[in-house]
Short mmCIF file of C-alpha atoms and ligand atoms in Angstrom, two decimals:
data_model
loop_
_atom_site.label_atom_id
_atom_site.label_comp_id
_atom_site.label_asym_id
_atom_site.label_seq_id
_atom_site.Cartn_x
_atom_site.Cartn_y
_atom_site.Cartn_z
CA MET A 145 12.07 -2.89 -11.44
CA LYS A 146 12.00 -4.57 -8.05
CA ILE A 147 8.77 -6.45 -7.40
CA ARG A 148 7.52 -6.04 -3.81
CA ILE A 149 4.94 -8.26 -2.14
CA LEU A 150 3.28 -7.13 1.11
CA PRO A 151 0.72 -9.13 3.10
CA SER A 152 -1.90 -6.88 4.72
CA LEU A 153 -2.31 -7.46 8.45
CA LEU A 154 -6.02 -6.62 8.26
CA ALA A 155 -6.68 -10.20 7.15
CA ALA A 156 -4.60 -11.82 9.90
CA ASP A 157 -6.05 -13.92 12.72
CA LEU A 158 -6.18 -11.18 15.37
CA GLY A 159 -6.25 -13.73 18.17
CA ARG A 160 -2.72 -14.69 17.20
CA LEU A 161 -1.41 -11.31 16.10
CA GLY A 162 2.23 -11.85 17.03
CA GLU A 163 2.40 -15.22 15.29
CA GLU A 164 0.69 -13.81 12.21
CA ILE A 165 3.21 -10.95 11.98
CA ALA A 166 6.00 -13.53 12.29
CA ARG A 167 4.36 -15.72 9.61
CA ALA A 168 4.27 -12.79 7.18
CA ALA A 169 7.86 -11.85 8.03
CA ALA A 170 9.06 -15.40 7.38
CA SER A 171 7.14 -15.75 4.09
CA GLY A 172 9.73 -14.07 1.88
CA ALA A 173 7.51 -10.97 1.60
CA ASP A 174 9.23 -7.60 1.31
CA GLY A 175 7.14 -5.93 3.95
CA LEU A 176 3.98 -5.89 6.01
CA HIS A 177 1.12 -3.55 5.10
CA LEU A 178 -0.71 -1.99 8.05
CA ASP A 179 -4.11 -0.37 7.42
CA ILE A 180 -5.07 2.55 9.64
CA MET A 181 -8.73 3.60 9.43
CA ASP A 182 -10.23 6.59 11.20
CA GLY A 183 -13.97 5.92 10.97
CA HIS A 184 -14.30 9.14 8.95
CA PHE A 185 -12.27 8.94 5.74
CA VAL A 186 -13.53 5.35 5.64
CA PRO A 187 -16.52 3.95 7.54
CA ASN A 188 -14.41 1.51 9.54
CA LEU A 189 -11.80 1.48 12.32
CA SER A 190 -8.74 -0.71 12.47
CA PHE A 191 -5.31 -0.38 14.08
CA ALA A 192 -3.45 2.25 16.10
CA PRO A 193 0.16 3.41 16.64
CA ALA A 194 0.55 0.70 19.30
CA THR A 195 -0.08 -1.94 16.62
CA ALA A 196 2.55 -0.31 14.41
CA ALA A 197 4.99 -0.45 17.33
CA LEU A 198 4.25 -4.16 17.85
CA CYS A 199 4.84 -4.84 14.14
CA ALA A 200 8.08 -2.86 14.16
CA LYS A 201 9.28 -4.82 17.20
CA LEU A 202 8.50 -8.20 15.65
CA LEU A 203 9.58 -7.56 12.06
CA PRO A 204 13.23 -8.42 11.39
CA GLU A 205 15.62 -5.84 9.94
CA GLY A 206 15.02 -5.45 6.21
CA ILE A 207 11.28 -6.24 6.27
CA GLU A 208 9.45 -2.98 5.63
CA LEU A 209 6.58 -1.72 7.77
CA ASN A 210 4.29 -0.06 5.22
CA THR A 211 1.60 1.99 6.96
CA HIS A 212 -1.48 3.07 4.99
CA LEU A 213 -3.30 6.00 6.61
CA MET A 214 -6.94 6.04 5.51
CA MET A 215 -7.54 9.22 7.47
CA THR A 216 -9.08 12.63 6.97
CA ASN A 217 -6.31 14.18 9.11
CA PRO A 218 -3.14 12.21 8.28
CA HIS A 219 -0.95 15.18 9.27
CA LYS A 220 -2.12 14.84 12.88
CA TYR A 221 -0.96 11.23 13.17
CA ALA A 222 1.77 10.60 10.58
CA GLY A 223 4.55 11.51 13.04
CA ARG A 224 3.26 9.01 15.60
CA PHE A 225 3.31 6.21 13.04
CA VAL A 226 6.89 7.09 12.08
CA GLU A 227 7.90 7.15 15.75
CA ALA A 228 6.22 3.76 16.13
CA GLY A 229 8.59 2.36 13.50
CA SER A 230 6.88 2.71 10.11
CA ASP A 231 9.37 2.68 7.24
CA THR A 232 6.81 3.99 4.74
CA VAL A 233 3.78 6.15 5.46
CA GLN A 234 1.07 6.47 2.84
CA PHE A 235 -1.73 9.01 2.88
CA HIS A 236 -4.57 9.82 0.49
CA LEU A 237 -4.65 12.64 -2.05
CA GLU A 238 -8.42 12.93 -1.59
CA VAL A 239 -7.60 15.12 1.45
CA ARG A 240 -5.49 17.55 -0.62
CA ASP A 241 -7.93 20.48 -0.16
CA THR A 242 -7.51 20.42 3.61
CA VAL A 243 -4.04 18.91 4.04
CA ASN A 244 -0.88 20.49 2.60
CA VAL A 245 0.44 17.49 0.68
CA ARG A 246 3.93 18.83 0.03
CA ALA A 247 4.35 19.96 3.65
CA LEU A 248 3.38 16.52 4.94
CA VAL A 249 5.70 14.83 2.41
CA ALA A 250 8.53 17.09 3.60
CA GLU A 251 7.77 16.31 7.25
CA LEU A 252 7.86 12.56 6.58
CA GLU A 253 11.09 12.88 4.60
CA ALA A 254 12.64 14.87 7.44
CA HIS A 255 11.86 11.87 9.65
CA LYS A 256 13.55 9.59 7.09
CA ALA A 257 10.31 7.82 6.19
CA ARG A 258 9.45 6.72 2.68
CA VAL A 259 6.32 8.46 1.41
CA GLY A 260 3.37 6.94 -0.44
CA LEU A 261 0.51 8.90 -1.98
CA ALA A 262 -2.75 7.00 -2.41
CA ILE A 263 -5.74 7.45 -4.68
CA ASN A 264 -9.14 5.80 -4.46
CA PRO A 265 -10.65 3.95 -7.43
CA GLU A 266 -12.96 6.82 -8.40
CA THR A 267 -10.31 9.54 -8.08
CA PRO A 268 -9.04 10.68 -11.50
CA VAL A 269 -5.43 9.76 -12.12
CA GLU A 270 -4.66 13.39 -13.02
CA VAL A 271 -4.91 14.19 -9.31
CA ALA A 272 -1.67 12.25 -8.76
CA PHE A 273 0.30 13.72 -11.68
CA PRO A 274 1.49 16.91 -9.92
CA TYR A 275 2.93 14.86 -7.06
CA LEU A 276 4.78 12.10 -8.92
CA ASP A 277 8.06 13.96 -8.39
CA CYS A 278 7.77 14.08 -4.60
CA ALA A 279 6.59 10.57 -3.68
CA ASP A 280 8.53 7.33 -3.22
CA GLU A 281 5.45 5.39 -4.26
CA VAL A 282 1.91 5.86 -5.50
CA LEU A 283 -0.76 3.55 -4.12
CA CYS A 284 -3.62 2.83 -6.51
CA MET A 285 -6.54 1.46 -4.53
CA THR A 286 -8.16 -1.39 -6.44
CA VAL A 287 -11.14 -1.59 -4.04
CA HIS A 288 -13.05 1.10 -2.16
CA PRO A 289 -10.99 1.46 1.00
CA GLY A 290 -12.32 0.40 4.36
CA TYR A 291 -12.66 -3.37 4.21
CA GLY A 292 -10.68 -6.42 3.21
CA GLY A 293 -12.06 -9.22 1.07
CA GLN A 294 -13.60 -7.11 -1.73
CA ALA A 295 -13.31 -7.81 -5.47
CA PHE A 296 -10.54 -6.18 -7.54
CA ILE A 297 -11.79 -3.20 -9.60
CA ALA A 298 -10.23 -3.69 -13.04
CA GLU A 299 -11.24 -0.17 -14.17
CA VAL A 300 -8.24 1.06 -12.16
CA LEU A 301 -5.76 -0.64 -14.55
CA PRO A 302 -5.61 2.25 -17.08
CA LYS A 303 -4.74 4.63 -14.23
CA ILE A 304 -1.77 2.44 -13.28
CA ARG A 305 -0.65 2.43 -16.90
CA ALA A 306 -0.95 6.24 -17.13
CA ILE A 307 1.24 6.69 -14.05
CA ARG A 308 3.83 4.14 -15.25
CA GLU A 309 4.08 5.90 -18.62
CA ARG A 310 4.89 9.18 -16.86
CA ALA A 311 7.09 7.75 -14.11
CA PRO A 312 9.12 4.75 -15.33
CA ALA A 313 11.11 4.38 -12.08
CA LEU A 314 8.40 5.13 -9.51
CA ASP A 315 7.11 2.42 -7.19
CA ILE A 316 3.45 1.83 -8.05
CA MET A 317 1.50 -0.24 -5.54
CA VAL A 318 -1.93 -1.85 -5.79
CA ASP A 319 -4.08 -2.62 -2.77
CA GLY A 320 -7.41 -4.41 -2.68
CA GLY A 321 -8.65 -7.67 -4.19
CA VAL A 322 -5.11 -8.70 -5.11
CA ASN A 323 -4.64 -12.45 -5.69
CA GLY A 324 -2.55 -14.64 -8.00
CA GLU A 325 -4.52 -13.57 -11.08
CA THR A 326 -5.29 -9.90 -10.42
CA ALA A 327 -1.67 -9.24 -9.38
CA VAL A 328 -0.59 -10.26 -12.89
CA LEU A 329 -3.12 -7.87 -14.47
CA ALA A 330 -1.77 -5.06 -12.31
CA ALA A 331 1.86 -5.94 -13.15
CA GLU A 332 1.06 -5.87 -16.87
CA ALA A 333 -0.46 -2.40 -16.35
CA GLY A 334 2.75 -1.24 -14.65
CA ALA A 335 2.41 -1.97 -10.93
CA ASN A 336 5.49 -3.34 -9.14
CA ALA A 337 4.25 -3.53 -5.54
CA PHE A 338 1.38 -5.73 -4.44
CA VAL A 339 -0.57 -5.67 -1.17
CA ALA A 340 -2.64 -8.78 -0.53
CA GLY A 341 -4.63 -9.38 2.63
CA SER A 342 -7.24 -12.11 2.43
CA TYR A 343 -5.46 -13.99 -0.34
CA LEU A 344 -2.07 -14.34 1.39
CA PHE A 345 -3.26 -14.81 4.97
CA ALA A 346 -5.67 -17.56 3.84
CA GLN A 347 -2.76 -19.59 2.44
CA PRO A 348 -1.62 -22.55 4.54
CA ASP A 349 1.79 -22.01 2.89
CA MET A 350 2.17 -18.23 2.63
CA ALA A 351 5.81 -18.53 1.51
CA ALA A 352 4.84 -20.57 -1.56
CA ALA A 353 2.10 -18.08 -2.48
CA VAL A 354 4.48 -15.12 -2.09
CA ALA A 355 7.12 -16.84 -4.25
CA GLU A 356 4.56 -17.69 -6.91
CA MET A 357 3.11 -14.15 -6.94
CA ARG A 358 6.62 -12.68 -7.17
CA ALA A 359 7.60 -14.92 -10.08
CA SER A 360 4.42 -14.31 -12.07
CA CYS A 361 4.52 -10.53 -11.45
CA GLU A 362 8.22 -10.34 -12.40
CA ALA A 363 7.46 -12.14 -15.65
CA ALA A 364 4.36 -10.03 -16.41
CA PHE A 365 6.10 -6.73 -15.64
CA ALA A 366 9.14 -7.66 -17.74
CA ARG A 367 6.93 -8.74 -20.66
CA ALA A 368 5.01 -5.47 -20.61
CA TRP A 369 7.67 -2.94 -19.61
CA GLY A 370 11.05 -4.58 -20.03
CA LYS A 371 13.23 -5.01 -16.93
C1 LIG B 33 -8.60 -1.91 2.26
C2 LIG B 33 -7.19 -1.97 2.73
C3 LIG B 33 -6.42 -3.12 2.20
C4 LIG B 33 -6.97 -4.46 2.62
C5 LIG B 33 -6.86 -5.34 1.41
O1 LIG B 33 -9.17 -0.71 2.69
O2 LIG B 33 -6.48 -0.78 2.35
O3 LIG B 33 -5.05 -3.04 2.52
O4 LIG B 33 -6.27 -5.07 3.67
O5 LIG B 33 -7.52 -6.51 1.67
P1 LIG B 33 -7.75 -7.63 0.56
O6 LIG B 33 -6.41 -8.02 0.03
O7 LIG B 33 -8.45 -8.67 1.31
O8 LIG B 33 -8.61 -6.98 -0.52
ZN1 LIG B 34 -4.27 -0.80 2.59
#
């Protein structure tokens, strides 16, 4: 299973946004994670399609732009984030009563975007089971979405394990409170993609931290799940 490491731009120095995007791109990371908050699904606001376009312009070919829509109405904006250059668009299954999940997945696929389906820490894992066949990745939030710098919620680990047992080849991503230690716990539970904001952007040598996280997650995943 390929291990993916993605710094989250939310923790970057916003006064030097271009340089920070370039620092993440040069770190050996697989992609850049971009958090979009609507002030409604979460009580905070963050970036916009223009930021996605800036990231897409500055990221070299082969470095994924992974856009996480924490929005009540992802269907109204998903297309704009694809047009802005997102390779993957993730939206939350908590909106499934008001948003047609399969229709939005189909729309994203028609635009050649990868699709991620996200669940919050308190959302039962069973909510994701019916959709495992139609997503490229499942994002298990390991903090309550809305803010960077929170502590990893270890109660999410059994949910990761339950998804991995049902979907051996699916990309399973964790986001929130991920650092050198918690990433290993998540990899043992079955995660293979790791978003880290405050931890990676605080590193004077981001490349070394990415390499170390990759090596320890590869070893932990292989120990627990085989290759
Ligand atoms: C939280 C966001 C995360 C955030 C993670 O709502 O979805 O992507 O950037 O930040 P850290 O790694 O600092 O917990
Ligand atoms: Zn995120």
